[in-house]
Coordinates of C-alpha atoms and ligand atoms in Angstrom, one line a residue:
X1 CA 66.5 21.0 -15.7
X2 CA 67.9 23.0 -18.8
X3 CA 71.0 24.5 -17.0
X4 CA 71.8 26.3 -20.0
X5 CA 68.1 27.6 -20.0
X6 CA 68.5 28.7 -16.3
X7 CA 71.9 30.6 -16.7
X8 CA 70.9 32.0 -19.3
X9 CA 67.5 33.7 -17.2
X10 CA 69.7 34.1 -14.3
X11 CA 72.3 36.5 -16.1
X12 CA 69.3 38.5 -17.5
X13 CA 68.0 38.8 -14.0
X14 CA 71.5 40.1 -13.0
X15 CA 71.3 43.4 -15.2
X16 CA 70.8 46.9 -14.1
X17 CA 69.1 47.1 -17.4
X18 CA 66.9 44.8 -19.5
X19 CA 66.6 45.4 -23.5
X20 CA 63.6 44.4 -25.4
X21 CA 65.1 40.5 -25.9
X22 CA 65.7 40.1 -22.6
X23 CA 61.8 41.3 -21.1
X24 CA 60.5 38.8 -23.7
X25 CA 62.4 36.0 -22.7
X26 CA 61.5 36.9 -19.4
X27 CA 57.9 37.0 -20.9
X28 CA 57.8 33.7 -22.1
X29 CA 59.4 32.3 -19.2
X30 CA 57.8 28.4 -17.7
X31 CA 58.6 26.2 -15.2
X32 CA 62.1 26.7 -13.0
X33 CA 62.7 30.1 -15.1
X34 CA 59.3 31.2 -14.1
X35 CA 59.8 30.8 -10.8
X36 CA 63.2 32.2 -11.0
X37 CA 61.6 35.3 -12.1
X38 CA 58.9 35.7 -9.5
X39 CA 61.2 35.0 -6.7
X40 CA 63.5 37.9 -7.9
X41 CA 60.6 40.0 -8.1
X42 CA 59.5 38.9 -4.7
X43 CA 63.3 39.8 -2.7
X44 CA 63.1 43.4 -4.7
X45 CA 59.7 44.3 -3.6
X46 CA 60.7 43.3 -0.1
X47 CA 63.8 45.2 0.2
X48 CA 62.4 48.4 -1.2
X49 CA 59.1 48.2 -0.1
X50 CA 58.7 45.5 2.6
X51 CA 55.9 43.0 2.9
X52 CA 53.3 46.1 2.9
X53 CA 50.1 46.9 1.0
X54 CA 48.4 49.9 0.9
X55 CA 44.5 50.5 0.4
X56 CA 42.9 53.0 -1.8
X57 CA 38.7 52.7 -1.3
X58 CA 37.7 52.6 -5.1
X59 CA 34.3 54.6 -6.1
X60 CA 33.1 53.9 -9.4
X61 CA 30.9 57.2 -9.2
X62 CA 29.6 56.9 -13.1
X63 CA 29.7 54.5 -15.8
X64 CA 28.6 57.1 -18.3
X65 CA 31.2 58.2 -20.9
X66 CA 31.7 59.9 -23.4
X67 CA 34.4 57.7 -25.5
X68 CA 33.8 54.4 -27.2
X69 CA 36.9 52.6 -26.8
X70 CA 36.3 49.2 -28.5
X71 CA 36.8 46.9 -25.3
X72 CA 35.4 48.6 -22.8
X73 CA 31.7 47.4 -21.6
X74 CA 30.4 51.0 -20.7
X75 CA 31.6 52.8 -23.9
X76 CA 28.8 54.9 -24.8
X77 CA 27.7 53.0 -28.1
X78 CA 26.9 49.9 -25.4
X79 CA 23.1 50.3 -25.2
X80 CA 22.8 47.1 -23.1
X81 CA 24.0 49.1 -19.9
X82 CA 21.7 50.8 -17.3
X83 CA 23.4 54.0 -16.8
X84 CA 24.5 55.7 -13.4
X85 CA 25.7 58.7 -11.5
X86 CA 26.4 58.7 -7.8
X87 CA 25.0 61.7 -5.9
X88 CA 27.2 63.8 -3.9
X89 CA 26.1 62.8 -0.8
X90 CA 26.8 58.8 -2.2
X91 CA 30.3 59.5 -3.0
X92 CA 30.9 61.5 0.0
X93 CA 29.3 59.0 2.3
X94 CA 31.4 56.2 0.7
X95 CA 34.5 58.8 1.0
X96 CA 33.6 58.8 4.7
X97 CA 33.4 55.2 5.1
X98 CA 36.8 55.0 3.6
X99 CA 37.8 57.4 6.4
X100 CA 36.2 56.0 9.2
X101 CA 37.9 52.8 8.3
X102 CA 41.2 54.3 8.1
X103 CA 41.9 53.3 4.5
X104 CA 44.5 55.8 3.6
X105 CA 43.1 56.9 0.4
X106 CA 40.3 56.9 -2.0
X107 CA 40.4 56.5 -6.1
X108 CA 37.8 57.8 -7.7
X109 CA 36.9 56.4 -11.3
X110 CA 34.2 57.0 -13.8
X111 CA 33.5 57.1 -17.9
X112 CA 35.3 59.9 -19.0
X113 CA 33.5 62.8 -19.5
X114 CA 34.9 66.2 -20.3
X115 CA 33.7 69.8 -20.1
X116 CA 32.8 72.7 -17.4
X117 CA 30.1 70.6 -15.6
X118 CA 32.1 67.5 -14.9
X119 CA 35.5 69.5 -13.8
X120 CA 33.6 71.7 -11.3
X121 CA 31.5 68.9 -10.0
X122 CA 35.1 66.9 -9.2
X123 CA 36.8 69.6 -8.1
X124 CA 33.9 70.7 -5.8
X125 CA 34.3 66.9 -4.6
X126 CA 37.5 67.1 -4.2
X127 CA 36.9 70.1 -1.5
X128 CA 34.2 67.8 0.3
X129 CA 36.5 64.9 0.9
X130 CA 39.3 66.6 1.8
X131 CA 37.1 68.8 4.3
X132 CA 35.2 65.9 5.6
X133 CA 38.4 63.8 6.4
X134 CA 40.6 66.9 8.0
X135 CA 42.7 66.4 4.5
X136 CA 44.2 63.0 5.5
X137 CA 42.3 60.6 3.1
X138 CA 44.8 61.0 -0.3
X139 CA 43.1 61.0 -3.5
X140 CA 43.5 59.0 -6.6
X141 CA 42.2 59.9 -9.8
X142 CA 41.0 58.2 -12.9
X143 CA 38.7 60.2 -15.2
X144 CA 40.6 59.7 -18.3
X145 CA 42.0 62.6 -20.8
X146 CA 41.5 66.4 -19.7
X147 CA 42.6 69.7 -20.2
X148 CA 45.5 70.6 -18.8
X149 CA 43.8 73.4 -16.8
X150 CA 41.4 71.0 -15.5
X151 CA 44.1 68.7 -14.4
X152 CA 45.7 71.5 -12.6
X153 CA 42.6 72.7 -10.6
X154 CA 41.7 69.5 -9.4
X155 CA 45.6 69.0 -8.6
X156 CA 44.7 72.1 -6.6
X157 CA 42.2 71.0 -5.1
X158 CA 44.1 68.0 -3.6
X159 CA 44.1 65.3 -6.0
X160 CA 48.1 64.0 -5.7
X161 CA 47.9 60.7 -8.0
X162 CA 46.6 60.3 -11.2
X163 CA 46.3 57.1 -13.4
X164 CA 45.5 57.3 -17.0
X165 CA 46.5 53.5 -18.4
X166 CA 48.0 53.9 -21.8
X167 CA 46.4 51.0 -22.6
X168 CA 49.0 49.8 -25.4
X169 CA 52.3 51.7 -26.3
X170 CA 52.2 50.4 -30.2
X171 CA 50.4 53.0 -32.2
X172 CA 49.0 50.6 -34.8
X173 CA 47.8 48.0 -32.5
X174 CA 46.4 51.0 -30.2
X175 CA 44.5 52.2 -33.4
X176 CA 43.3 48.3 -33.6
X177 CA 41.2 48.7 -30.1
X178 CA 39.9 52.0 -30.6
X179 CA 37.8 54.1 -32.9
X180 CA 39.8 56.3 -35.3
X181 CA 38.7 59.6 -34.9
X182 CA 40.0 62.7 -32.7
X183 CA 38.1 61.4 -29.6
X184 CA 40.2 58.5 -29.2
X185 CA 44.2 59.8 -29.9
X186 CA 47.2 58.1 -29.0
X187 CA 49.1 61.5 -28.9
X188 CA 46.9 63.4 -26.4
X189 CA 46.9 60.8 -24.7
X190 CA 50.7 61.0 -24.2
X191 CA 50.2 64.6 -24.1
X192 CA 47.6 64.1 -21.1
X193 CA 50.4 62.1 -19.3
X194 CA 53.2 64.5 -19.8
X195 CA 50.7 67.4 -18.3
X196 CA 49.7 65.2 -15.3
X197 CA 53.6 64.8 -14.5
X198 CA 54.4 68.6 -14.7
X199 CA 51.6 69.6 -13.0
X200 CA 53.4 67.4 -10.3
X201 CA 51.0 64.8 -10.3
X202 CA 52.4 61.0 -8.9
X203 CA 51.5 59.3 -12.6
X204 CA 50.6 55.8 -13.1
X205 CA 50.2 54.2 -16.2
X206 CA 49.5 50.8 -17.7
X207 CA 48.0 48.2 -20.2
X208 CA 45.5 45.7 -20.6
X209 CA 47.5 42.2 -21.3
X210 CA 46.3 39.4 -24.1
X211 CA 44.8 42.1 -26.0
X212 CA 43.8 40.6 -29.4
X213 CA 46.9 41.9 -32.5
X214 CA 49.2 41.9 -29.1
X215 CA 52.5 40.6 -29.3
X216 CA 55.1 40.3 -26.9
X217 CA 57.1 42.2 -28.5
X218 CA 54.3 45.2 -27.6
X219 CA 54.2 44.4 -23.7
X220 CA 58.0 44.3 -23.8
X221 CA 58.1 47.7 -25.4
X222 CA 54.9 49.2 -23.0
X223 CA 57.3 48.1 -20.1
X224 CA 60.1 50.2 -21.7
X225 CA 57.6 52.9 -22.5
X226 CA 56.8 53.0 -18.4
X227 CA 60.6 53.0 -16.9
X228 CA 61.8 55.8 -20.0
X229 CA 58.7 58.0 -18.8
X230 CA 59.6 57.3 -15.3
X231 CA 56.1 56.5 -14.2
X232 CA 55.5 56.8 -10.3
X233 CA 52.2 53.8 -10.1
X234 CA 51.7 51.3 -12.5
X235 CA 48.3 49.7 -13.0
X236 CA 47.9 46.3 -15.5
X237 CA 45.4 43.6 -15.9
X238 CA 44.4 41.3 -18.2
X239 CA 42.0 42.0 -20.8
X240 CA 38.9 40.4 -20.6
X241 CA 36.2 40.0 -23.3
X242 CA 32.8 41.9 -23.1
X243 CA 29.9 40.1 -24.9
X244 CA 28.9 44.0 -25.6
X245 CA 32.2 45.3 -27.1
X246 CA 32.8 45.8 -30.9
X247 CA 36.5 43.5 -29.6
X248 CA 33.6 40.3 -29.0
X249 CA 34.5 39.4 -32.4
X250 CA 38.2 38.7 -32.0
X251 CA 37.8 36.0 -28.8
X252 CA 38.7 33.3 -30.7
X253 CA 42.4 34.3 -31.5
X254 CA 42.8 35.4 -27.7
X255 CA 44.9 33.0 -25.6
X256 CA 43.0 31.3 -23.1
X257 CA 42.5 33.4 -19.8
X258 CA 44.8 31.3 -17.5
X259 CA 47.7 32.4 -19.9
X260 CA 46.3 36.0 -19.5
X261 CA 46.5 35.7 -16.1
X262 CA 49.9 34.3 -16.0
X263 CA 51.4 36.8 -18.7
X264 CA 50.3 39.6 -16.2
X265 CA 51.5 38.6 -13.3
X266 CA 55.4 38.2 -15.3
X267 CA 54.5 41.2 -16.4
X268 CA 54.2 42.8 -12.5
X269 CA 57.2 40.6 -11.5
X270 CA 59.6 42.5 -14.6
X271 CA 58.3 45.7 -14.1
X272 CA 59.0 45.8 -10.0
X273 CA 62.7 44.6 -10.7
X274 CA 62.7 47.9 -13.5
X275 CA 61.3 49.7 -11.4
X276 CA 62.1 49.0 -7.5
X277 CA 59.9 52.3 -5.5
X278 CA 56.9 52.5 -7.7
X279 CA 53.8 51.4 -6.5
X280 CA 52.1 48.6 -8.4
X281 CA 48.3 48.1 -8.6
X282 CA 46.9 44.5 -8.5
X283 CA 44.1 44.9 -10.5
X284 CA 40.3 43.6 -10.1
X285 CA 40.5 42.2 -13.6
X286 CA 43.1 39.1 -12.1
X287 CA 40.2 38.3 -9.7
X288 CA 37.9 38.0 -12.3
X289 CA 40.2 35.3 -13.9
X290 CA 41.9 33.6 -10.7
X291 CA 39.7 33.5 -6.8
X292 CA 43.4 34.4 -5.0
X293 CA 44.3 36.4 -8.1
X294 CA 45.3 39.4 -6.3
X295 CA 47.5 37.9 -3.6
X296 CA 49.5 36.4 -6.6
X297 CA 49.8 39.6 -7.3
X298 CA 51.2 41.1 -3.9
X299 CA 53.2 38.2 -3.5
X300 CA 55.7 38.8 -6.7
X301 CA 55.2 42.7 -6.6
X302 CA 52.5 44.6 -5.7
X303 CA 51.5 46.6 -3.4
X304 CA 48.7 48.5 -3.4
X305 CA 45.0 46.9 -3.8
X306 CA 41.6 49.2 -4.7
X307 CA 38.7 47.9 -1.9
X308 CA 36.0 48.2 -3.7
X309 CA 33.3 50.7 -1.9
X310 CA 31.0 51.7 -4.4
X311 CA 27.3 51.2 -3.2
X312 CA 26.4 47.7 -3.9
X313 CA 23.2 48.6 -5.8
X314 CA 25.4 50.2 -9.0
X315 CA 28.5 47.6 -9.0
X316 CA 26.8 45.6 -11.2
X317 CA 26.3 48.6 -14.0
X318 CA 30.5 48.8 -13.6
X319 CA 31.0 46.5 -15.8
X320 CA 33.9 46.9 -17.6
X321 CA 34.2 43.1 -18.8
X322 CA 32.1 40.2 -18.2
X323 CA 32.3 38.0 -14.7
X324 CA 33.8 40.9 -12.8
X325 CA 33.8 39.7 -9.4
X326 CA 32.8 41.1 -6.2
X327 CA 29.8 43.1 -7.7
X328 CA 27.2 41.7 -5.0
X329 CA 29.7 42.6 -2.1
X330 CA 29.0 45.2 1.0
X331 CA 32.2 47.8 1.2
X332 CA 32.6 46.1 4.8
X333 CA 32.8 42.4 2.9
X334 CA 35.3 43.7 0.8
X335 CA 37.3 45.3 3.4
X336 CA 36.9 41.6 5.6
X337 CA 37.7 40.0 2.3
X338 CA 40.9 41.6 1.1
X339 CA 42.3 41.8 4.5
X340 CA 42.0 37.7 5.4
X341 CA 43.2 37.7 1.6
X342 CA 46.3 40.1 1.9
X343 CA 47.5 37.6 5.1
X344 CA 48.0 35.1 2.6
X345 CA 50.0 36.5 0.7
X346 CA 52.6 37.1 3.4
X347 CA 51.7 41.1 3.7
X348 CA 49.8 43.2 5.8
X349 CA 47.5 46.0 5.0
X350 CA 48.7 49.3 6.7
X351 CA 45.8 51.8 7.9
X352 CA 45.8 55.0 8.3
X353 CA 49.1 55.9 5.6
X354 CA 48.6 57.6 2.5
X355 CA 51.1 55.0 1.1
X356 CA 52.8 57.2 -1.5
X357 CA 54.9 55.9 -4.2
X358 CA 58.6 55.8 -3.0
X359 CA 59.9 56.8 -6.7
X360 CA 57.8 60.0 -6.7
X361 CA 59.9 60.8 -3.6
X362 CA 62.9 60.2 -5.4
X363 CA 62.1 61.7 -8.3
X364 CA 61.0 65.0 -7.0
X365 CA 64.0 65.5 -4.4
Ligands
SAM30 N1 37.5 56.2 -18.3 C1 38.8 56.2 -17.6 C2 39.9 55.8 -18.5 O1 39.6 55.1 -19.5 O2 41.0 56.1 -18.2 C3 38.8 55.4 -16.3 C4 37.9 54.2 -16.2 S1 38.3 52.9 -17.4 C5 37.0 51.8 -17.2 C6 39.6 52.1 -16.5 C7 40.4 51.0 -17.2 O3 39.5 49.9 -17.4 C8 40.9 51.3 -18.6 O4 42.1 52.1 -18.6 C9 41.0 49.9 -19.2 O5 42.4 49.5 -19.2 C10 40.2 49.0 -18.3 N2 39.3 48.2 -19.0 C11 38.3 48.6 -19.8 N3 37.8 47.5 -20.5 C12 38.4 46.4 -20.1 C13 38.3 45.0 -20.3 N4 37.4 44.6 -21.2 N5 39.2 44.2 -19.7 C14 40.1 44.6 -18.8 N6 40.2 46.0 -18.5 C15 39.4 46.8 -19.1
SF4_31 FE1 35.1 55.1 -21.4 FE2 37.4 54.6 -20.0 FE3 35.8 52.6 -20.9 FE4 37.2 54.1 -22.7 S1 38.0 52.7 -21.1 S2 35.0 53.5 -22.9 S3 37.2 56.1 -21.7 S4 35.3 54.1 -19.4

């Protein structure tokens, strides 16, 4: 063992506060660092948050969107896509399933789609779920960019978390992975997370990892980004190529997925030692790349995991990236699934809480 090599990550892992050199060294970290880091990660997630994982019941009630960002599988310009929409009674019978089961909460995702239509339909769901479950089933939303009015209704309405991944922190390379035009702009997109915290929102953010143009030099600063805003959730996953996506054509200076994989889960471990009470996501997308990709996960920081309870018959049009897993599965597999799963990994799932990010509480008090 490099001794010097291991002081060296064990006096980084000693510091209230990490700079930029010192989250890329822990980036790049192999071996007995590696695992140096992860077991760090591991003792703060169980002294501020114990060995507990919360569920939110994730329906993906429409992949049509407006917005064409350039990795994204159901980006509008994709013409390979069968598009969707849930019905009312769909989402609500899901959002009942979620409550009968005693999952705490419920995320509800889609394309993003803005305008008077789309705001009233949500915020008349919004009423429904909260009536149908006697207001204990919390809500999480991800609908993308709004208006700050609309974000405040549906606030009213009794959305409390919001997550709106900022999807990389470095203007240039976010310019790389979208379209340039006012559809797609790095600055309302700050501007939509600043309104989501005032409106009193619990805000999570994140970023896809092994982007192509990414360095670690970005992730280091999108980790910065998150503890300066003082996010409440965080949500990462590696990026994964769509054969569909205008992005297809930069695969072959992508590190392999394994390394993808293994970037993001140093990338959980450093952002749960920055940030002890948030609650930390362990995305799909880490499935997609490793079977027990989730439980590595929990086990070095996360703890919150999105059941997926769609309807089977539209999973497969959800397809953000190519071999996303679980798209054949009943809600009640899923549950059965990630529970067995969430054993391994030392946790257990607890029912019936709404499983509220600690730091919000902090932050707010
Ligand atoms: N439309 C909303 C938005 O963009 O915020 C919510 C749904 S969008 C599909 C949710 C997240 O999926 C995005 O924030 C993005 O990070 C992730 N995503 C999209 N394409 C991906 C890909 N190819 N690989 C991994 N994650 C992807
Ligand atoms: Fe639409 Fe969200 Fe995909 Fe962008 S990431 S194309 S906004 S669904």
């Amino acid at each position: 063992m490099n001794r010097k090599i291991e002081n060296t990550i064990n006096e980084i892992l000693t510091r209230v506060d990490f700079s930029k050199t010192d989250i890329i060294r822990l980036l790049e970290s192999e071996a007995e660092d590696r695992t140096l880091l992860f077991k760090k990660s591991s003792e703060i997630k169980k002294k501020y948050i114990g060995n507990k994982v919360w569920f939110r019941g994730l329906i993906e009630f429409s992949n049509i969107c407006g917005k064409d960002c350039l990795y994204c599988g159901i980006r509008k310009g994709n013409k390979n896509l069968k598009r969707y929409n849930l019905s009312d009674d769909e989402i609500l019978a899901a959002a009942k399933f979620a409550y009968d089961n005693r999952y705490g909460s419920l995320a509800l995702q889609s394309g993003e789609l803005e305008g008077g239509l789309f705001a009233n339909r949500v915020e008349n769901l919004l009423n429904k779920i909260k009536e149908l479950s006697n207001g204990e089933l919390g809500i999480t939303l991800s609908v993308g960019e709004q208006e700050p009015e609309v974000y405040k209704r549906w606030y009213n309405a009794g959305a409390h978390r919001y997550l709106l991944r900022v999807e990389s922190t470095n203007q240039t390379l976010y310019s790389k992975i979208h379209p340039n035009d006012s559809k797609h702009n790095f600055n309302r997109r700050m501007d939509c997370l600043k309104n989501l915290q005032d409106i009193g929102y619990q805000t999570g953010t994140g970023v896809m990892i092994g982007l192509p143009f990414q360095t670690l030099d970005d992730l280091a600063g999108d980790l910065l980004f998150m503890k300066d805003f003082n996010i409440d959730m965080c949500g990462m996953g590696p990026y994964i190529e769509h054969a569909d996506t205008p992005l297809i054509k930069h695969s072959e200076n992508l590190m392999p997925l394994k390394e993808r994989f293994d970037l993001t889960l140093k990338m959980i471990a450093v952002i749960r030692i920055m940030m002890k009470d948030i609650n930390i996501v362990a995305a799909t997308a880490l499935q997609a790349i490793d079977p027990i990709g989730r439980e590595k996960a929990v086990k070095i920081g996360a703890n919150i995991l999105m059941p997926n309870i769609t309807p089977g018959k539209y999973r497969d049009s959800y397809k953000l990236y190519d071999n996303k897993p679980c798209t054949d599965d009943s809600a009640e597999d899923c549950q059965s699934c990630l529970e067995a799963r969430v054993s391994l990994a030392d946790a257990e799932v607890i029912y019936g809480e709404w499983g509220d990010s600690k730091h919000y509480d902090k932050r707010r008090h």
